XYZ file of C-alpha atoms in Angstrom:
675
model
C 0.892 37.350 70.897
C -0.672 33.976 70.252
C -4.056 33.301 71.794
C -4.626 30.045 73.652
C -8.007 29.469 71.913
C -6.822 27.516 68.874
C -8.721 25.588 66.243
C -6.993 22.231 66.037
C -7.022 19.448 63.479
C -9.308 16.505 64.328
C -8.032 13.229 62.924
C -4.831 11.243 62.473
C -1.439 12.909 61.970
C 2.240 12.128 62.530
C 4.029 14.103 65.238
C 7.630 14.264 64.014
C 8.931 15.568 67.343
C 8.282 12.188 69.029
C 7.511 10.027 65.949
C 4.049 9.174 67.300
C 1.132 8.535 64.947
C -1.406 10.674 66.769
C -5.193 10.576 66.731
C -6.778 13.824 67.940
C -10.435 13.745 68.991
C -12.835 16.077 70.742
C -13.477 15.264 74.383
C -16.860 13.631 73.713
C -15.542 11.261 71.045
C -12.375 10.689 73.074
C -14.405 9.589 76.105
C -16.404 7.154 73.980
C -13.235 5.737 72.448
C -11.563 5.375 75.861
C -14.548 3.479 77.263
C -14.794 1.311 74.156
C -11.116 0.406 74.353
C -11.395 -0.627 77.998
C -14.460 -2.759 77.219
C -12.673 -4.219 74.225
C -9.744 -5.308 76.385
C -12.232 -6.989 78.723
C -13.722 -8.929 75.811
C -10.232 -9.901 74.664
C -9.456 -11.095 78.190
C -12.503 -13.398 78.180
C -11.648 -14.879 74.808
C -7.998 -15.283 75.694
C -9.219 -17.421 78.597
C -11.193 -19.543 76.144
C -7.917 -20.328 74.395
C -6.007 -20.817 77.631
C -8.555 -23.138 79.254
C -8.784 -25.288 76.123
C -5.016 -25.775 76.098
C -4.875 -26.521 79.836
C -7.813 -28.919 79.590
C -6.191 -30.805 76.726
C -2.813 -30.995 78.475
C -4.459 -32.357 81.629
C -6.445 -34.977 79.692
C -4.585 -38.304 80.005
C -5.253 -42.058 79.888
C -5.283 -41.949 83.668
C -8.566 -40.258 84.358
C -7.408 -39.306 87.855
C -9.609 -39.020 90.880
C -12.906 -37.229 91.243
C -11.182 -33.880 92.045
C -9.200 -34.004 88.823
C -12.355 -34.708 86.864
C -14.255 -31.906 88.621
C -11.393 -29.487 87.840
C -11.631 -30.456 84.184
C -15.357 -29.773 84.197
C -14.779 -26.446 85.998
C -12.137 -25.425 83.460
C -14.399 -26.356 80.573
C -17.339 -24.331 81.865
C -15.568 -21.260 83.315
C -16.407 -17.970 81.607
C -13.190 -16.074 82.376
C -10.148 -15.986 84.641
C -12.066 -14.697 87.650
C -14.840 -17.245 87.264
C -12.272 -20.039 86.940
C -10.403 -18.763 89.998
C -13.576 -18.856 92.100
C -14.415 -22.372 90.929
C -10.900 -23.619 91.720
C -11.028 -22.058 95.174
C -14.399 -23.687 95.870
C -13.041 -27.064 94.816
C -9.830 -26.604 96.803
C -11.530 -25.652 100.055
C -14.744 -27.656 99.657
C -13.344 -30.978 98.467
C -12.279 -33.874 100.628
C -14.439 -36.710 101.979
C -13.542 -38.759 105.064
C -12.273 -42.321 104.398
C -11.476 -41.415 100.809
C -8.075 -40.978 99.216
C -8.597 -37.340 98.418
C -8.112 -35.422 101.656
C -8.628 -31.716 102.097
C -4.871 -31.003 102.099
C -4.349 -33.127 99.023
C -7.250 -31.363 97.322
C -5.788 -27.942 98.099
C -2.300 -28.954 96.989
C -3.603 -30.363 93.749
C -5.457 -27.135 93.041
C -2.529 -24.746 93.563
C -1.259 -24.787 89.924
C -4.696 -23.946 88.566
C -5.297 -21.330 91.286
C -1.980 -19.630 90.471
C -2.695 -19.743 86.741
C -6.148 -18.218 87.030
C -5.024 -15.660 89.636
C -2.150 -14.418 87.467
C -4.467 -14.193 84.488
C -7.075 -12.224 86.436
C -4.468 -9.808 87.820
C -2.721 -9.415 84.470
C -5.848 -8.483 82.558
C -7.072 -6.181 85.335
C -3.770 -4.297 85.181
C -3.976 -4.232 81.388
C -7.421 -2.642 81.503
C -6.198 -0.013 83.954
C -2.934 0.929 82.290
C -3.424 0.276 78.590
C -5.458 3.482 78.463
C -2.373 5.310 79.718
C -0.310 3.774 76.934
C -2.856 4.778 74.321
C -3.040 8.354 75.567
C 0.669 8.770 76.314
C 1.237 10.845 73.182
C 2.096 14.226 74.636
C 0.012 17.369 74.701
C 0.797 18.631 71.197
C -1.959 19.500 68.744
C -1.909 20.515 65.099
C -3.327 23.985 64.435
C -5.827 24.664 61.658
C -4.631 27.858 59.901
C -6.786 30.937 60.235
C -5.206 33.950 58.501
C -1.845 32.474 57.557
C 0.965 34.716 56.359
C 3.366 37.539 57.162
C 2.246 41.053 58.029
C 3.737 43.684 55.732
C 5.795 46.011 57.921
C 5.080 49.726 57.969
C 6.729 52.519 59.930
C 3.989 55.060 59.271
C 1.968 54.993 62.482
C -0.082 58.008 61.393
C -2.246 55.824 59.160
C -4.971 53.600 60.562
C -3.200 50.459 59.348
C 0.143 51.629 60.728
C -1.389 52.427 64.105
C -3.148 49.043 64.121
C 0.153 47.302 63.459
C 1.841 49.303 66.218
C -0.980 48.349 68.594
C -0.592 44.708 67.522
C 3.115 44.697 68.391
C 2.547 46.550 71.628
C -0.252 44.151 72.584
C 2.060 41.252 71.800
C 4.695 42.733 74.085
C 2.133 43.150 76.851
C 1.197 39.488 76.524
C 4.879 38.523 76.404
C 5.517 40.529 79.557
C 2.776 38.628 81.419
C 3.954 35.308 79.988
C 7.530 36.068 81.068
C 6.418 36.731 84.618
C 4.301 33.570 84.847
C 6.238 31.061 82.752
C 9.874 32.191 82.682
C 10.519 34.091 85.892
C 8.221 32.194 88.276
C 7.849 28.869 86.472
C 6.849 25.744 88.375
C 5.097 22.474 87.579
C 1.715 23.183 89.142
C -1.503 22.541 87.229
C -2.293 26.260 87.232
C 1.115 27.013 85.776
C 0.690 24.413 83.035
C -2.639 26.002 82.125
C -1.155 29.490 81.880
C 1.951 28.368 80.012
C 0.229 26.334 77.307
C 0.505 28.663 74.340
C 3.623 27.318 72.657
C 5.129 23.927 71.708
C 7.421 24.182 74.743
C 6.494 26.280 77.805
C 9.734 28.243 77.704
C 13.069 28.359 75.892
C 15.713 27.763 78.526
C 18.975 29.662 78.329
C 22.269 29.904 80.214
C 23.641 33.053 81.846
C 27.323 33.446 82.677
C 30.040 35.992 83.342
C 31.810 37.229 80.227
C 34.498 39.567 78.962
C 33.664 43.091 77.908
C 31.852 42.696 74.550
C 33.197 45.951 73.075
C 36.422 46.710 71.249
C 37.680 49.052 73.953
C 37.564 46.902 77.087
C 37.915 49.988 79.276
C 34.370 50.992 78.330
C 32.940 48.361 80.673
C 32.572 49.503 84.266
C 35.381 47.916 86.349
C 33.434 46.829 89.416
C 32.754 43.431 90.975
C 29.012 43.765 90.490
C 29.488 45.103 86.944
C 30.985 41.961 85.383
C 29.606 41.648 81.833
C 26.739 39.173 81.585
C 26.340 36.754 78.661
C 22.959 35.173 77.846
C 23.009 32.195 75.473
C 19.869 30.415 74.270
C 21.777 27.433 72.919
C 20.457 25.963 69.695
C 16.718 26.359 69.260
C 15.315 23.839 66.800
C 12.422 24.912 64.593
C 10.768 21.500 64.990
C 11.398 20.669 68.645
C 11.146 24.148 70.182
C 9.165 26.267 67.723
C 6.667 23.604 66.673
C 7.010 23.320 62.899
C 5.959 19.711 62.381
C 8.498 18.467 59.840
C 11.174 15.808 59.788
C 14.350 16.813 61.602
C 16.237 16.994 58.300
C 13.825 19.743 57.199
C 14.285 21.846 60.341
C 16.783 24.590 61.156
C 18.694 25.546 64.302
C 18.794 29.073 65.664
C 20.957 30.560 68.411
C 20.572 33.912 70.160
C 23.411 35.398 72.230
C 23.368 38.723 74.065
C 26.176 40.168 76.187
C 25.576 43.275 78.305
C 27.636 45.438 80.620
C 27.273 48.740 82.476
C 29.447 51.364 80.777
C 31.664 53.932 82.453
C 29.664 57.185 82.677
C 32.723 59.362 82.134
C 32.167 60.117 78.445
C 30.094 63.178 79.204
C 30.428 66.952 79.290
C 28.322 69.364 81.310
C 27.070 72.361 79.325
C 24.639 74.935 80.657
C 23.242 72.531 83.253
C 22.870 69.647 80.791
C 24.965 66.504 80.395
C 26.181 65.663 76.876
C 27.139 61.993 76.492
C 29.663 61.018 73.816
C 29.603 57.367 72.762
C 29.226 58.098 69.054
C 27.021 60.293 66.904
C 23.237 60.025 67.055
C 21.420 61.068 63.899
C 18.196 61.581 65.853
C 19.505 64.528 67.879
C 22.538 65.784 65.931
C 20.597 68.630 64.313
C 18.948 69.644 67.587
C 22.289 70.372 69.219
C 24.407 71.062 66.147
C 26.724 68.310 67.327
C 27.358 65.229 65.172
C 29.313 63.469 67.925
C 26.796 63.603 70.755
C 24.875 60.425 71.637
C 22.363 61.695 74.181
C 21.656 64.779 76.249
C 20.251 64.895 79.744
C 18.337 68.151 80.063
C 14.957 69.651 80.880
C 13.818 69.992 77.288
C 13.962 66.216 76.828
C 11.921 65.572 79.940
C 14.689 63.575 81.557
C 14.088 65.165 84.936
C 10.978 63.059 85.448
C 10.701 61.517 88.900
C 10.260 57.995 87.513
C 12.565 55.745 85.502
C 13.212 56.613 81.865
C 15.144 54.660 79.275
C 16.362 55.702 75.806
C 17.757 52.959 73.517
C 19.769 53.271 70.291
C 21.250 50.575 68.068
C 23.834 49.928 65.399
C 23.767 46.849 63.124
C 27.166 45.600 61.996
C 27.745 43.091 59.214
C 31.345 43.127 58.062
C 30.657 40.876 55.061
C 27.580 42.710 53.818
C 28.803 46.250 54.213
C 25.605 48.281 54.315
C 25.023 49.151 57.957
C 21.758 50.009 59.682
C 21.950 52.667 62.344
C 20.442 55.579 64.177
C 23.506 55.658 66.381
C 27.082 55.473 65.094
C 29.294 54.228 67.928
C 32.864 55.351 68.317
C 35.208 53.109 66.361
C 36.846 51.980 69.589
C 33.543 50.437 70.694
C 33.167 48.081 67.713
C 34.629 44.642 68.550
C 36.971 43.088 66.029
C 36.146 39.477 66.950
C 32.498 39.624 65.814
C 31.500 39.588 62.157
C 27.743 40.184 62.305
C 25.929 41.587 65.320
C 23.810 44.405 66.690
C 25.194 46.810 69.256
C 22.808 48.772 71.476
C 23.252 51.487 74.072
C 20.696 52.384 76.763
C 20.568 55.614 78.749
C 18.688 55.058 82.013
C 17.640 57.863 84.318
C 15.930 57.800 87.705
C 15.300 61.571 87.740
C 14.740 62.927 91.228
C 13.693 59.577 92.634
C 14.702 58.510 96.141
C 15.269 55.003 97.560
C 14.403 53.792 101.028
C 17.371 51.381 100.880
C 20.939 51.888 99.755
C 21.933 49.921 96.634
C 25.345 49.248 95.080
C 23.909 48.326 91.688
C 26.042 50.033 88.977
C 22.987 51.135 86.985
C 20.269 51.579 89.618
C 22.522 52.284 92.618
C 22.299 55.137 95.104
C 24.687 57.417 96.886
C 26.153 55.905 100.020
C 24.661 58.543 102.332
C 21.043 59.515 102.594
C 20.192 62.895 101.209
C 17.026 63.546 103.152
C 14.278 62.025 105.232
C 10.843 61.358 103.843
C 8.147 60.866 106.461
C 10.916 60.218 108.955
C 12.567 57.553 106.767
C 16.075 58.047 105.414
C 16.049 58.335 101.615
C 18.927 57.776 99.206
C 19.358 59.718 95.952
C 20.516 58.020 92.691
C 24.293 57.783 92.307
C 24.292 59.244 88.782
C 21.788 61.458 86.979
C 21.979 58.959 84.136
C 23.510 55.503 83.828
C 24.677 53.854 80.622
C 24.250 50.205 79.652
C 25.658 48.592 76.514
C 24.777 45.276 74.817
C 25.749 43.236 71.788
C 23.300 40.770 70.240
C 24.141 37.950 67.824
C 21.889 35.670 65.783
C 23.220 32.413 64.359
C 21.332 30.077 62.020
C 22.408 26.528 61.148
C 21.414 23.690 58.869
C 21.353 20.555 61.086
C 21.540 18.356 57.988
C 24.897 19.789 56.927
C 28.410 19.625 58.339
C 31.561 21.605 57.757
C 32.307 25.348 57.749
C 29.101 26.351 55.955
C 26.791 24.599 58.389
C 26.141 27.858 60.287
C 26.344 31.588 59.691
C 25.914 34.707 61.792
C 23.010 36.624 60.357
C 21.735 40.172 60.390
C 19.120 41.772 58.179
C 21.615 42.493 55.425
C 22.280 39.272 53.456
C 19.496 38.454 51.003
C 17.306 35.419 51.443
C 18.865 33.865 48.355
C 22.340 34.313 49.850
C 21.362 32.652 53.134
C 19.647 29.754 51.352
C 22.628 29.180 49.073
C 25.239 29.547 51.820
C 23.546 27.074 54.184
C 22.341 24.726 51.404
C 18.771 24.892 52.665
C 16.030 22.779 51.102
C 12.673 24.460 50.317
C 11.136 23.472 53.665
C 14.087 24.958 55.568
C 14.045 28.038 53.358
C 10.395 28.673 54.237
C 11.280 28.525 57.939
C 14.165 30.969 57.438
C 11.814 33.499 55.829
C 9.518 33.468 58.868
C 12.475 33.593 61.245
C 14.164 36.521 59.517
C 10.985 38.563 59.598
C 10.977 38.217 63.381
C 14.730 38.829 63.707
C 14.360 42.233 62.085
C 12.574 43.403 65.206
C 13.838 40.839 67.723
C 16.326 43.193 69.400
C 16.523 44.812 72.829
C 16.393 48.279 71.284
C 13.162 47.605 69.390
C 11.194 46.077 72.239
C 12.361 47.846 75.381
C 10.768 51.179 74.430
C 7.321 49.583 74.130
C 7.451 47.396 77.234
C 5.123 48.265 80.063
C 6.751 48.521 82.465
C 10.071 49.069 80.731
C 11.954 48.058 83.872
C 11.275 45.613 86.695
C 12.426 48.271 89.133
C 9.359 50.330 88.231
C 7.232 47.839 90.172
C 8.768 49.127 93.408
C 7.756 52.755 92.948
C 5.234 54.621 95.034
C 4.272 58.220 94.455
C 5.158 60.651 97.201
C 4.145 64.276 97.656
C 6.958 65.597 95.467
C 8.955 62.572 94.397
C 8.604 58.933 93.522
C 9.968 56.646 96.184
C 11.637 53.309 95.446
C 10.729 51.036 98.320
C 12.326 47.860 96.884
C 15.772 46.965 98.192
C 17.475 46.499 94.826
C 20.338 43.955 94.910
C 23.817 44.959 93.804
C 23.383 43.210 90.435
C 19.780 44.168 89.722
C 20.779 45.278 86.233
C 21.237 41.602 85.339
C 17.600 40.905 86.212
C 16.565 43.702 83.846
C 18.550 42.463 80.827
C 17.500 38.869 81.605
C 13.895 39.987 81.303
C 14.623 41.609 77.947
C 16.240 38.373 76.787
C 13.183 36.395 77.936
C 10.866 38.772 76.087
C 12.805 38.328 72.846
C 12.593 34.542 73.140
C 8.854 34.705 73.848
C 8.305 36.943 70.832
C 10.254 34.429 68.745
C 7.991 31.615 69.980
C 4.943 33.725 69.268
C 6.064 34.659 65.748
C 5.712 31.120 64.397
C 2.304 30.520 65.979
C 1.102 33.953 64.854
C 2.194 33.190 61.290
C -0.425 30.415 61.180
C -3.199 31.895 63.307
C -2.950 35.423 61.924
C -3.208 38.787 63.693
C -5.839 39.551 66.315
C -6.309 43.114 65.026
C -8.930 43.162 62.212
C -7.333 46.315 60.776
C -4.060 44.440 60.243
C -5.577 41.522 58.306
C -5.624 43.474 54.980
C -1.857 43.920 55.430
C -1.361 40.166 55.607
C 0.725 38.607 52.831
C -0.463 35.003 52.325
C 2.176 32.512 51.162
C 0.900 32.301 47.607
C 1.273 36.086 47.184
C 4.787 36.399 48.581
C 6.651 37.665 45.509
C 10.014 37.845 47.268
C 10.728 34.152 46.821
C 10.378 31.241 44.406
C 7.238 29.262 43.623
C 8.724 26.181 45.293
C 9.355 28.044 48.546
C 5.906 29.665 48.361
C 4.421 26.170 48.258
C 6.452 25.216 51.337
C 5.232 28.365 53.096
C 1.680 27.267 52.325
C 2.409 23.828 53.785
C 3.937 25.453 56.844
C 0.490 26.901 57.516
C -0.669 23.314 58.128
C 2.313 22.190 60.217
C 2.252 24.334 63.344
C 1.991 22.587 66.706
C 0.660 24.061 69.966
C 0.105 22.561 73.418
C -2.625 21.917 75.988
C -5.677 22.933 73.976
C -8.930 22.586 75.905
C -11.687 20.314 74.597
C -9.506 17.844 72.676
C -7.423 14.774 73.511
C -4.701 12.745 71.830
C -4.372 8.987 71.387
C -1.433 6.923 70.211
C -2.925 5.457 67.067
C -0.138 2.917 66.599
C -0.683 1.590 70.131
C -4.418 1.305 69.511
C -3.841 -0.605 66.275
C -1.336 -2.882 67.986
C -3.954 -3.732 70.621
C -7.025 -3.887 68.403
C -5.399 -6.034 65.683
C -4.118 -8.847 67.928
C -7.203 -8.395 70.111
C -9.526 -9.264 67.243
C -7.304 -12.237 66.417
C -7.603 -13.479 70.013
C -11.379 -13.015 69.943
C -11.692 -15.011 66.717
C -9.415 -17.716 68.099
C -11.444 -17.827 71.309
C -14.602 -18.403 69.290
C -13.115 -21.139 67.120
C -10.360 -22.815 69.160
C -12.195 -26.102 69.699
C -13.360 -26.285 66.073
C -9.874 -25.533 64.760
C -8.375 -28.083 67.142
C -10.944 -30.671 66.054
C -10.129 -30.030 62.399
C -6.392 -30.358 63.083
C -6.823 -33.472 65.226
C -9.002 -35.083 62.586
C -6.476 -34.223 59.894
C -3.592 -35.622 61.920
C -5.683 -38.445 63.433
C -4.234 -37.664 66.819
C -5.825 -36.396 70.016
C -9.429 -36.898 68.926
C -10.272 -38.572 72.230
C -9.028 -35.520 74.112
C -11.364 -33.269 72.193
C -14.209 -35.734 72.783
C -13.707 -35.281 76.519
C -13.618 -31.494 76.001
C -17.083 -31.795 74.462
C -18.183 -34.303 77.106
C -17.181 -31.957 79.962
C -19.471 -29.205 78.733
C -22.131 -28.449 81.351
C -24.833 -29.205 78.765
C -23.465 -32.687 78.146
C -25.243 -34.370 81.145
C -28.547 -33.399 79.571
C -27.486 -35.021 76.324
C -26.322 -38.093 78.291
C -29.767 -38.354 79.826
C -31.259 -38.336 76.360
C -28.927 -41.199 75.364
C -30.011 -43.102 78.484
C -33.639 -42.719 77.470
C -32.783 -43.964 73.974
C -31.004 -47.016 75.357
C -33.881 -47.739 77.723
C -36.389 -47.543 74.921
C -34.261 -49.685 72.638
C -33.880 -52.419 75.276
C -37.480 -52.347 76.361
C -36.808 -52.837 80.044
C -33.324 -51.498 80.335
C -32.141 -54.744 81.903
C -28.753 -56.025 80.799
C -27.590 -52.547 79.692
C -24.505 -51.517 81.586
C -22.446 -48.388 82.294
C -18.665 -48.640 82.614
C -17.055 -46.460 85.322
C -14.406 -46.214 88.000
C -15.176 -46.625 91.664
C -13.920 -43.750 93.782
C -10.703 -43.337 91.864
C -9.923 -47.049 91.670
C -7.910 -48.162 88.654
C -10.255 -51.134 88.171
C -13.148 -50.641 85.826
C -16.495 -51.690 87.284
C -20.027 -52.014 85.938
C -22.932 -49.811 86.982
C -26.591 -49.903 86.023
C -27.340 -47.458 83.236
C -29.285 -45.270 85.646
C -25.917 -44.013 86.912
C -25.137 -42.742 83.438
C -26.784 -39.445 84.289
C -23.639 -38.575 86.252
C -21.024 -39.857 83.847
C -20.028 -36.310 83.087
C -18.713 -36.223 86.653
C -17.320 -39.719 86.986
C -15.741 -39.756 83.556
C -16.975 -43.181 82.481
C -18.592 -44.200 79.242
C -21.600 -46.101 77.988
C -21.289 -49.708 77.040
C -24.349 -50.715 75.078
C -23.532 -52.794 72.042
C -27.119 -52.737 70.953
C -27.389 -48.937 70.692
C -26.284 -47.048 67.608
C -23.968 -44.158 68.425
C -22.898 -45.500 71.824
C -19.327 -44.415 72.688
C -16.713 -44.998 75.308
C -14.090 -42.179 75.260
C -10.776 -42.734 76.985
C -8.375 -40.175 78.363
C -5.033 -40.173 76.632
C -1.639 -38.891 77.533
């Protein structure tokens, strides 16, 4: 089964499952990028304020210079560094302004400051929120990562477990089943949304493949084979359509994916098809090639006797299967069911039968389960506790399993087909009109389907049955201390169904990462050496090695690259505009010959301008000799009437908004505020 320690691709890639251009980085680089992005947004915020304050300043610049508060607000706007700085300056002016016996009262000052306070406050809040939550937008890309292939390819199957390679392959499958059994318990049976659960269930593109269970009709041709009891109603398990891109993690466009559906229907069978001979029970549900020679009986399915070890005090299970494909006539079997068992309404399926024995086990609680049930009366007392013997020496369970594959890009009658191992790959590809990418996926899927059956996996599960978890060893017998519900058999087949789905999930990840057993690696068939298909499909198999997605890999993080580009691109534009807004405006105003006086006041309101004004004053004083007769034009306390001041007052003209009037000085100017 897939290991959670994956090597993942570092860089940019497109996740087709959510259409996100993803940037994957190691944690160290990701932390640096996250911090840099937050700082970058802060810089953008400052420069966006440069643009905003210039526009507001120019809009507020009119022929009516306004009172002293208006002029101070203009100066504050001009010299504020960012939204927060501007907000503080506006609050200081609003609460600190207002002089007795002057027109501008404290209330009037506060009221006149509200628009600017609201503007700067909204800007400060907006950019603070942006810095907090833009990181979430950038990283909201999901927890999918692209796997770097290790030993990519299919493992050549072998049934000879006597060789070292065969035993290694058997151990690989058994180890995979052990991992699947643990994964089923943690992520299918007891799944929740806790952090610990997300950590354990992070091996596959989706944590689990959900399925629907429901009551069904007897899946066999002879409906009387199914046990007619309320708690024996046949149980149907349907995975729905599993998409190779969305659910199995092959990162291709949806048109290059395939859909797969797995359906299993199980039912307890009537145990009446048996004959007792010499103390043994002979069960007749069709001939079994594995034991026909042992008993000189071609019709017997299984025998419950001492020589087979079926009197063990624990649970034992013996599975047999029969593959039916009515279109492709060659059948695969070790058990040949009676003709009456084969359903006529199914064209391609696998039928399995399971013989389950509890031996001489006793239960501390009575159970009405049709497979694991007990006799209604206790047979003995064990340590003073009433104990119940199994109802039957052996119970029989039957299942049918169906696999359907579909081409989601097609419509009509040939969109889907029921599939067993019999039709050739070429037949499946032609029938479903699969493109090379889809054909490559089918090859991987079919390799798993050859063993993805209850009969193949149940024998190697440990434990084979959930009920085994309730056993304790007594002096002479095992004792079942769990109170098994009346439909416990459904929990058992549900677990088998879960295991098959987990093994399907694992098959696609294992194809890319390769086997864990070093002895199996020489048996690996890399895509380029797969002689059972065309060169075009071999190339797609090779590409599939670079397309597998997994989840929640430690040490790496994802970013939404499109979101970053959308922020960084306009952000740089805002920064450049913030640097050049006044120069660009001056160029435009000069070109249009409109609004030049407004920009002159923008320059005049700079906090460095009073120093330059003082230098002009010194120049005027030197030019005049004594300074007498040189005048400064200004407005008295907001009056609309222009008055004359001595030039010494010119040091404060940046506050009062007046201008120099010195005809004898070159470069003297008298800006006016325009509407």
